[in-house]
Short mmCIF file of C-alpha atoms in Angstrom, two decimals:
data_model
loop_
_atom_site.label_atom_id
_atom_site.label_comp_id
_atom_site.label_asym_id
_atom_site.label_seq_id
_atom_site.Cartn_x
_atom_site.Cartn_y
_atom_site.Cartn_z
CA UNK A 1 -15.93 112.44 74.16
CA UNK A 2 -15.43 109.99 71.31
CA UNK A 3 -15.89 112.73 68.71
CA UNK A 4 -13.33 114.86 70.55
CA UNK A 5 -10.85 111.95 70.48
CA UNK A 6 -11.46 111.32 66.78
CA UNK A 7 -11.01 114.98 65.86
CA UNK A 8 -7.80 115.28 67.88
CA UNK A 9 -6.40 112.06 66.44
CA UNK A 10 -7.28 113.10 62.89
CA UNK A 11 -5.59 116.46 63.36
CA UNK A 12 -2.42 114.74 64.63
CA UNK A 13 -2.48 112.35 61.67
CA UNK A 14 -2.87 115.30 59.29
CA UNK A 15 0.12 116.99 60.91
CA UNK A 16 2.16 113.78 60.58
CA UNK A 17 1.20 113.53 56.91
CA UNK A 18 2.35 117.11 56.35
CA UNK A 19 5.73 116.20 57.85
CA UNK A 20 5.95 113.14 55.59
CA UNK A 21 5.08 115.28 52.57
CA UNK A 22 7.78 117.80 53.44
CA UNK A 23 10.28 114.97 53.94
CA UNK A 24 9.44 113.58 50.51
CA UNK A 25 10.23 116.99 49.05
CA UNK A 26 13.58 117.08 50.90
CA UNK A 27 14.41 113.69 49.39
CA UNK A 28 13.27 114.94 45.99
CA UNK A 29 15.66 117.91 45.94
CA UNK A 30 18.55 115.78 47.20
CA UNK A 31 17.76 113.32 44.41
CA UNK A 32 17.87 116.13 41.87
CA UNK A 33 21.37 117.00 43.04
CA UNK A 34 22.36 113.33 43.00
CA UNK A 35 21.13 113.03 39.41
CA UNK A 36 23.39 115.91 38.36
CA UNK A 37 26.56 114.40 39.84
CA UNK A 38 27.14 111.68 37.19
CA UNK A 39 26.78 114.34 34.48
CA UNK A 40 29.28 116.52 36.32
CA UNK A 41 31.74 113.64 36.66
CA UNK A 42 31.42 112.79 32.96
CA UNK A 43 31.98 116.41 31.97
CA UNK A 44 35.01 116.69 34.23
CA UNK A 45 36.49 113.44 32.91
CA UNK A 46 35.93 114.48 29.30
CA UNK A 47 37.30 118.00 29.72
CA UNK A 48 40.35 117.38 31.84
CA UNK A 49 42.77 114.82 33.12
CA UNK A 50 41.39 115.12 36.62
CA UNK A 51 42.36 113.61 39.95
CA UNK A 52 40.78 110.19 39.96
CA UNK A 53 40.74 109.94 43.74
CA UNK A 54 38.23 112.77 44.12
CA UNK A 55 35.96 111.39 41.40
CA UNK A 56 36.05 107.97 43.09
CA UNK A 57 35.25 109.48 46.51
CA UNK A 58 32.32 111.30 44.97
CA UNK A 59 31.00 108.13 43.31
CA UNK A 60 31.43 106.07 46.49
CA UNK A 61 29.67 108.67 48.63
CA UNK A 62 26.79 108.72 46.18
CA UNK A 63 26.62 104.92 46.21
CA UNK A 64 26.48 104.80 50.02
CA UNK A 65 23.69 107.36 50.02
CA UNK A 66 21.54 105.24 47.75
CA UNK A 67 21.56 102.53 50.43
CA UNK A 68 20.25 104.87 53.14
CA UNK A 69 16.48 104.80 53.53
CA UNK A 70 14.58 107.03 55.92
CA UNK A 71 11.04 106.03 56.83
CA UNK A 72 8.88 109.16 56.61
CA UNK A 73 6.48 107.70 59.19
CA UNK A 74 9.18 107.42 61.86
CA UNK A 75 11.80 110.07 61.06
CA UNK A 76 13.93 109.12 64.03
CA UNK A 77 16.94 111.14 65.05
CA UNK A 78 19.25 108.22 64.21
CA UNK A 79 17.84 107.82 60.70
CA UNK A 80 18.12 111.52 59.97
CA UNK A 81 21.65 111.64 61.41
CA UNK A 82 22.71 108.78 59.12
CA UNK A 83 21.11 110.50 56.12
CA UNK A 84 22.75 113.82 56.99
CA UNK A 85 26.14 112.18 57.45
CA UNK A 86 25.89 110.64 53.99
CA UNK A 87 24.82 113.94 52.47
CA UNK A 88 27.70 115.72 54.22
CA UNK A 89 30.17 113.19 52.76
CA UNK A 90 28.76 113.74 49.31
CA UNK A 91 28.86 117.52 49.73
CA UNK A 92 32.47 117.42 50.91
CA UNK A 93 33.54 115.37 47.88
CA UNK A 94 31.57 117.62 45.56
CA UNK A 95 33.16 120.71 47.11
CA UNK A 96 36.64 119.21 46.66
CA UNK A 97 35.89 118.56 43.02
CA UNK A 98 34.59 122.08 42.47
CA UNK A 99 37.58 123.67 44.18
CA UNK A 100 39.99 121.69 42.01
CA UNK A 101 37.96 122.52 38.92
CA UNK A 102 38.36 126.18 39.72
CA UNK A 103 42.11 125.79 39.21
CA UNK A 104 41.72 124.11 35.82
CA UNK A 105 41.34 126.71 33.02
CA UNK A 106 40.25 124.14 30.43
CA UNK A 107 37.42 122.94 32.64
CA UNK A 108 36.48 126.45 33.76
CA UNK A 109 35.96 127.43 30.12
CA UNK A 110 33.80 124.37 29.35
CA UNK A 111 30.19 125.55 28.85
CA UNK A 112 28.67 122.18 29.82
CA UNK A 113 30.60 122.31 33.09
CA UNK A 114 29.47 125.88 33.76
CA UNK A 115 25.85 124.93 33.02
CA UNK A 116 26.07 122.00 35.45
CA UNK A 117 27.46 124.31 38.14
CA UNK A 118 24.44 126.57 37.74
CA UNK A 119 22.12 123.56 38.09
CA UNK A 120 23.98 122.29 41.15
CA UNK A 121 23.83 125.74 42.73
CA UNK A 122 20.09 125.78 42.08
CA UNK A 123 19.79 122.35 43.69
CA UNK A 124 21.69 123.52 46.76
CA UNK A 125 19.31 126.47 47.09
CA UNK A 126 16.29 124.18 46.77
CA UNK A 127 17.74 121.83 49.38
CA UNK A 128 18.09 124.72 51.81
CA UNK A 129 14.51 125.86 51.24
CA UNK A 130 13.02 122.37 51.55
CA UNK A 131 15.00 121.56 54.70
CA UNK A 132 13.62 124.76 56.24
CA UNK A 133 10.06 123.85 55.24
CA UNK A 134 10.52 120.34 56.61
CA UNK A 135 11.75 121.68 59.95
CA UNK A 136 8.78 124.07 60.11
CA UNK A 137 6.37 121.15 59.55
CA UNK A 138 8.17 119.10 62.22
CA UNK A 139 7.94 122.04 64.61
CA UNK A 140 4.19 122.39 64.02
CA UNK A 141 3.67 118.64 64.45
CA UNK A 142 5.79 118.36 67.60
CA UNK A 143 4.08 121.38 69.16
CA UNK A 144 0.65 119.95 68.35
CA UNK A 145 1.28 116.51 69.85
CA UNK A 146 2.67 118.05 73.05
CA UNK A 147 -0.44 120.16 73.67
CA UNK A 148 -3.51 118.89 75.44
CA UNK A 149 -5.50 116.89 74.39
CA UNK A 150 -3.23 115.52 71.65
CA UNK A 151 -0.58 114.78 74.29
CA UNK A 152 -2.88 112.05 75.62
CA UNK A 153 -2.78 110.13 72.34
CA UNK A 154 0.86 109.03 72.56
CA UNK A 155 2.19 110.26 69.23
CA UNK A 156 5.99 110.25 68.95
CA UNK A 157 8.00 113.37 68.19
CA UNK A 158 9.66 113.70 64.80
CA UNK A 159 13.33 114.60 64.46
CA UNK A 160 14.54 117.87 62.99
CA UNK A 161 17.00 118.17 60.15
CA UNK A 162 20.08 119.56 61.88
CA UNK A 163 22.82 121.50 60.17
CA UNK A 164 26.19 119.80 59.98
CA UNK A 165 29.21 121.64 61.34
CA UNK A 166 30.57 123.85 58.58
CA UNK A 167 27.48 123.39 56.42
CA UNK A 168 26.85 127.11 56.55
CA UNK A 169 30.10 127.70 54.63
CA UNK A 170 30.00 127.30 50.86
CA UNK A 171 33.15 126.95 48.83
CA UNK A 172 34.05 130.08 46.92
CA UNK A 173 34.10 129.23 43.25
CA UNK A 174 35.22 131.73 40.67
CA UNK A 175 35.41 130.37 37.16
CA UNK A 176 36.23 133.65 35.47
#
C-alpha cells in the first residue's frame, strides 16, 4: 500500500513539474517579446516624430508587467488572470503602435523597423505555441489528479491560460 501511495504521489509530482516547466517556457517567450519592445520604441522614435502617448502607454504596460509574478507551483486562476490582463494591455499598446506605423511611410521603409516586426511576429507565434503546450500539460495534470488513486492525495488543480476576448484577431499590417 505504501509503495502504491509513493508511486502515485511521485507521478503527480512529475506531472506538476511538467506544468511548471511549460509555464517557464511561456514566461520565456513573453520575455523575448518584452525584450524586443524597447528596441522597437527606439527605432520608432529615431525614424519618425511619433505619437508620444502610444509610446508611453507601451512603456507603462511593460513596466506593470514586470511587477507581476506568477508562482509556477500554484498557478492559480487569479494569478494567471492578472498576468493575462497585463499581457493584453501590452499587446493592445503594441498593436496601436504597429497600426500607426503602417501609416508612416518613413518608418515603413526603415529596415531596422521591418526586421523588428519580423522578430515580434516570430515571438507572437512562439507565444501561441507555448501557451498551447502549457494548456496541454495542465490538462494532463488536472486529469491525472482527478483520477483514482491520485484523487485521494489532495493535489490542487492548475489554471489554464485562457484567451482574452479579441485575442484571436491580429492587426493587419501592410508595410509595402
